[in-house]
Amino acid sequence: MTWWFRFCASTFWLLGGENMKLSNCFLNPINFVSYYGWIRPTAIIISQFRRSPDGNYVAAGSLDTVVRIWDVRDETLVERLRGHSDSVYDIAFTPDGKALFSASMDKTLKCWDLTPMLENDGSKTGQGEESARSIEFVGHKDCVLSVAVTPNSAWVVSGSKDRNVLFWDTATGEAQSCFKLIRTP
């Protein structure tokens, strides 16, 4: 069995096993490691964790191009969002929790519609062939490293290794404004 864990102040998230079951452990990590033994690295490397606004779901971007969503109430994997062709570096929920944005090393952002998952109250198995519907945002010339959503969900802001910060209209998926970051001596 393989495990991955992430420390968050007094708690840490633990992912393990073939089904990648999620556990929120309120334990001292040193006690956990000494109790369970050596924790081996997993083949799935998580780049970013985010909790949904209602607190019921946790999403994780990973280097294997997949965004995974767990229901924290029963600690089960409920969705795998596939569509990027390279590592997912950052993710952000919309304030209403009905969509999730992912920033990828493939130079794109994606907006994933989570409404079907929420309507099923997270009862999806996470094993499905099709991922949620997504809208692709194309405009960066290099890896997209960060993403943020405005409080009214009208705009998405992304930062890239190309040193551009783009402001996107979420309704159209079009870049509306660009700020070029320059180096100063």
mmCIF file of C-alpha atoms in Angstrom:
data_model
loop_
_atom_site.group_PDB
_atom_site.id
_atom_site.type_symbol
_atom_site.label_atom_id
_atom_site.label_comp_id
_atom_site.label_asym_id
_atom_site.label_seq_id
_atom_site.Cartn_x
_atom_site.Cartn_y
_atom_site.Cartn_z
ATOM 1 C CA MET A 1 0.000 0.000 0.000
ATOM 2 C CA THR A 2 1.282 3.454 -0.874
ATOM 3 C CA TRP A 3 0.617 6.621 1.083
ATOM 4 C CA TRP A 4 0.912 10.320 0.495
ATOM 5 C CA PHE A 5 0.410 12.883 3.219
ATOM 6 C CA ARG A 6 0.413 16.647 3.552
ATOM 7 C CA PHE A 7 0.813 18.572 6.791
ATOM 8 C CA CYS A 8 -1.581 21.442 7.511
ATOM 9 C CA ALA A 9 -0.886 23.037 10.894
ATOM 10 C CA SER A 10 -2.234 20.593 13.505
ATOM 11 C CA THR A 11 -3.815 18.268 10.966
ATOM 12 C CA PHE A 12 -2.688 16.525 7.839
ATOM 13 C CA TRP A 13 -4.356 14.781 4.934
ATOM 14 C CA LEU A 14 -3.520 11.177 4.256
ATOM 15 C CA LEU A 15 -4.197 9.470 0.926
ATOM 16 C CA GLY A 16 -3.613 5.782 0.624
ATOM 17 C CA GLY A 17 -4.295 2.468 -1.003
ATOM 18 C CA GLU A 18 -5.474 1.584 -4.473
ATOM 19 C CA ASN A 19 -8.697 3.594 -4.113
ATOM 20 C CA MET A 20 -6.783 6.628 -2.781
ATOM 21 C CA LYS A 21 -9.019 6.865 0.305
ATOM 22 C CA LEU A 22 -8.777 10.249 1.996
ATOM 23 C CA SER A 23 -8.334 10.567 5.737
ATOM 24 C CA ASN A 24 -8.070 13.745 7.749
ATOM 25 C CA CYS A 25 -5.780 12.802 10.626
ATOM 26 C CA PHE A 26 -5.726 14.956 13.728
ATOM 27 C CA LEU A 27 -2.631 13.203 14.950
ATOM 28 C CA ASN A 28 0.903 14.201 15.605
ATOM 29 C CA PRO A 29 2.654 13.202 12.337
ATOM 30 C CA ILE A 30 5.607 11.741 14.248
ATOM 31 C CA ASN A 31 3.266 9.484 16.239
ATOM 32 C CA PHE A 32 1.480 8.529 13.019
ATOM 33 C CA VAL A 33 4.681 7.506 11.244
ATOM 34 C CA SER A 34 5.970 5.575 14.251
ATOM 35 C CA TYR A 35 2.602 3.804 14.660
ATOM 36 C CA TYR A 36 2.058 2.896 10.986
ATOM 37 C CA GLY A 37 5.700 2.419 10.028
ATOM 38 C CA TRP A 38 7.510 3.801 6.992
ATOM 39 C CA ILE A 39 5.356 5.765 4.519
ATOM 40 C CA ARG A 40 6.459 5.104 0.952
ATOM 41 C CA PRO A 41 6.127 7.773 -1.738
ATOM 42 C CA THR A 42 3.263 7.273 -4.131
ATOM 43 C CA ALA A 43 3.322 7.426 -7.913
ATOM 44 C CA ILE A 44 0.742 10.221 -7.704
ATOM 45 C CA ILE A 45 2.379 13.440 -6.645
ATOM 46 C CA ILE A 46 -0.072 16.090 -5.487
ATOM 47 C CA SER A 47 0.867 19.639 -6.470
ATOM 48 C CA GLN A 48 -1.995 21.528 -4.797
ATOM 49 C CA PHE A 49 -4.905 20.972 -2.391
ATOM 50 C CA ARG A 50 -8.017 23.134 -2.124
ATOM 51 C CA ARG A 51 -11.140 22.740 -0.023
ATOM 52 C CA SER A 52 -14.557 23.577 -1.505
ATOM 53 C CA PRO A 53 -16.362 26.640 -0.097
ATOM 54 C CA ASP A 54 -18.960 24.456 1.661
ATOM 55 C CA GLY A 55 -16.204 22.324 3.168
ATOM 56 C CA ASN A 56 -17.642 19.045 1.836
ATOM 57 C CA TYR A 57 -15.031 18.373 -0.851
ATOM 58 C CA VAL A 58 -11.274 18.504 -1.256
ATOM 59 C CA ALA A 59 -9.716 18.786 -4.712
ATOM 60 C CA ALA A 60 -6.117 18.010 -5.569
ATOM 61 C CA GLY A 61 -4.142 18.813 -8.689
ATOM 62 C CA SER A 62 -1.423 16.340 -9.535
ATOM 63 C CA LEU A 63 1.595 15.817 -11.716
ATOM 64 C CA ASP A 64 -0.159 12.946 -13.541
ATOM 65 C CA THR A 65 -2.497 15.493 -15.293
ATOM 66 C CA VAL A 66 -5.597 14.517 -13.269
ATOM 67 C CA VAL A 67 -7.578 16.611 -10.785
ATOM 68 C CA ARG A 68 -9.139 14.417 -8.085
ATOM 69 C CA ILE A 69 -12.039 15.365 -5.827
ATOM 70 C CA TRP A 70 -12.836 13.648 -2.535
ATOM 71 C CA ASP A 71 -15.934 13.886 -0.370
ATOM 72 C CA VAL A 72 -14.545 14.622 3.100
ATOM 73 C CA ARG A 73 -17.753 13.460 4.790
ATOM 74 C CA ASP A 74 -17.136 9.821 3.900
ATOM 75 C CA GLU A 75 -13.513 10.165 2.736
ATOM 76 C CA THR A 76 -14.141 8.766 -0.760
ATOM 77 C CA LEU A 77 -12.850 9.710 -4.166
ATOM 78 C CA VAL A 78 -15.872 11.002 -6.119
ATOM 79 C CA GLU A 79 -14.421 12.466 -9.294
ATOM 80 C CA ARG A 80 -11.381 12.383 -11.541
ATOM 81 C CA LEU A 81 -11.156 15.296 -13.949
ATOM 82 C CA ARG A 82 -9.123 14.353 -17.004
ATOM 83 C CA GLY A 83 -8.294 16.636 -19.901
ATOM 84 C CA HIS A 84 -4.929 18.281 -19.354
ATOM 85 C CA SER A 85 -1.967 16.963 -21.311
ATOM 86 C CA ASP A 86 0.609 17.915 -18.656
ATOM 87 C CA SER A 87 0.848 18.344 -14.874
ATOM 88 C CA VAL A 88 -1.826 20.336 -13.019
ATOM 89 C CA TYR A 89 0.017 22.940 -10.981
ATOM 90 C CA ASP A 90 -2.759 24.915 -9.256
ATOM 91 C CA ILE A 91 -6.536 24.745 -8.732
ATOM 92 C CA ALA A 92 -9.257 27.090 -7.458
ATOM 93 C CA PHE A 93 -12.941 26.600 -6.653
ATOM 94 C CA THR A 94 -15.453 29.273 -7.595
ATOM 95 C CA PRO A 95 -17.006 30.917 -4.497
ATOM 96 C CA ASP A 96 -20.283 28.994 -5.033
ATOM 97 C CA GLY A 97 -18.376 25.711 -5.413
ATOM 98 C CA LYS A 98 -20.112 24.840 -8.688
ATOM 99 C CA ALA A 99 -16.937 25.004 -10.780
ATOM 100 C CA LEU A 100 -13.245 24.348 -10.390
ATOM 101 C CA PHE A 101 -10.414 25.954 -12.355
ATOM 102 C CA SER A 102 -7.174 24.110 -13.015
ATOM 103 C CA ALA A 103 -3.864 25.612 -14.177
ATOM 104 C CA SER A 104 -1.535 23.308 -16.044
ATOM 105 C CA MET A 105 1.963 22.964 -17.361
ATOM 106 C CA ASP A 106 0.281 22.370 -20.777
ATOM 107 C CA LYS A 107 -0.137 26.203 -20.996
ATOM 108 C CA THR A 108 -3.913 26.111 -20.433
ATOM 109 C CA LEU A 109 -6.549 26.718 -17.799
ATOM 110 C CA LYS A 110 -9.677 24.598 -17.619
ATOM 111 C CA CYS A 111 -12.987 25.388 -15.978
ATOM 112 C CA TRP A 112 -14.686 22.183 -14.806
ATOM 113 C CA ASP A 113 -18.447 22.127 -14.299
ATOM 114 C CA LEU A 114 -19.065 20.362 -10.968
ATOM 115 C CA THR A 115 -22.869 20.686 -11.090
ATOM 116 C CA PRO A 116 -23.475 17.001 -12.026
ATOM 117 C CA MET A 117 -21.304 15.853 -9.115
ATOM 118 C CA LEU A 118 -23.057 18.204 -6.698
ATOM 119 C CA GLU A 119 -26.516 17.166 -7.924
ATOM 120 C CA ASN A 120 -25.601 13.549 -7.176
ATOM 121 C CA ASP A 121 -24.358 14.692 -3.754
ATOM 122 C CA GLY A 122 -20.910 13.385 -4.612
ATOM 123 C CA SER A 123 -22.125 9.841 -5.182
ATOM 124 C CA LYS A 124 -20.035 9.333 -8.323
ATOM 125 C CA THR A 125 -17.438 6.609 -8.069
ATOM 126 C CA GLY A 126 -14.544 8.534 -9.529
ATOM 127 C CA GLN A 127 -13.951 5.637 -11.888
ATOM 128 C CA GLY A 128 -15.976 6.944 -14.845
ATOM 129 C CA GLU A 129 -14.685 7.065 -18.398
ATOM 130 C CA GLU A 130 -15.815 10.680 -18.923
ATOM 131 C CA SER A 131 -14.778 13.633 -16.848
ATOM 132 C CA ALA A 132 -16.948 16.634 -16.082
ATOM 133 C CA ARG A 133 -17.520 19.132 -18.873
ATOM 134 C CA SER A 134 -14.804 21.725 -19.153
ATOM 135 C CA ILE A 135 -14.047 24.973 -20.945
ATOM 136 C CA GLU A 136 -10.458 25.494 -22.042
ATOM 137 C CA PHE A 137 -8.773 28.883 -21.641
ATOM 138 C CA VAL A 138 -5.863 29.272 -24.089
ATOM 139 C CA GLY A 139 -3.557 32.281 -24.236
ATOM 140 C CA HIS A 140 -0.399 31.732 -22.216
ATOM 141 C CA LYS A 141 2.843 30.954 -24.026
ATOM 142 C CA ASP A 142 4.339 28.886 -21.190
ATOM 143 C CA CYS A 143 3.300 26.835 -18.135
ATOM 144 C CA VAL A 144 0.389 28.239 -16.129
ATOM 145 C CA LEU A 145 1.514 28.276 -12.503
ATOM 146 C CA SER A 146 -1.335 29.948 -10.622
ATOM 147 C CA VAL A 147 -5.058 30.600 -10.803
ATOM 148 C CA ALA A 148 -7.507 32.627 -8.700
ATOM 149 C CA VAL A 149 -11.223 33.398 -9.011
ATOM 150 C CA THR A 150 -12.805 36.734 -8.082
ATOM 151 C CA PRO A 151 -15.472 36.712 -5.344
ATOM 152 C CA ASN A 152 -18.276 37.264 -7.890
ATOM 153 C CA SER A 153 -16.880 34.533 -10.226
ATOM 154 C CA ALA A 154 -16.894 36.950 -13.167
ATOM 155 C CA TRP A 155 -13.112 36.914 -13.598
ATOM 156 C CA VAL A 156 -10.309 34.416 -13.375
ATOM 157 C CA VAL A 157 -6.718 35.545 -13.019
ATOM 158 C CA SER A 158 -3.816 33.336 -14.076
ATOM 159 C CA GLY A 159 -0.069 33.684 -13.817
ATOM 160 C CA SER A 160 2.364 31.934 -16.099
ATOM 161 C CA LYS A 161 6.029 31.219 -16.501
ATOM 162 C CA ASP A 162 5.786 33.465 -19.581
ATOM 163 C CA ARG A 163 5.640 36.307 -16.992
ATOM 164 C CA ASN A 164 2.138 37.336 -18.036
ATOM 165 C CA VAL A 165 -0.833 37.747 -15.742
ATOM 166 C CA LEU A 166 -4.048 37.250 -17.709
ATOM 167 C CA PHE A 167 -7.561 38.303 -16.684
ATOM 168 C CA TRP A 168 -10.209 36.017 -18.184
ATOM 169 C CA ASP A 169 -13.949 36.496 -18.598
ATOM 170 C CA THR A 170 -15.444 33.298 -17.132
ATOM 171 C CA ALA A 171 -18.548 33.532 -19.325
ATOM 172 C CA THR A 172 -16.644 33.534 -22.626
ATOM 173 C CA GLY A 173 -13.275 32.007 -21.759
ATOM 174 C CA GLU A 174 -11.564 34.927 -23.495
ATOM 175 C CA ALA A 175 -8.567 36.802 -22.104
ATOM 176 C CA GLN A 176 -9.650 40.409 -21.498
ATOM 177 C CA SER A 177 -6.489 41.952 -20.114
ATOM 178 C CA CYS A 178 -2.796 41.134 -19.806
ATOM 179 C CA PHE A 179 -0.118 42.458 -17.509
ATOM 180 C CA LYS A 180 3.477 41.726 -18.439
ATOM 181 C CA LEU A 181 5.790 41.333 -15.475
ATOM 182 C CA ILE A 182 9.202 42.819 -16.132
ATOM 183 C CA ARG A 183 12.451 42.452 -14.261
ATOM 184 C CA THR A 184 14.067 45.511 -12.872
ATOM 185 C CA PRO A 185 17.766 45.727 -12.119
#
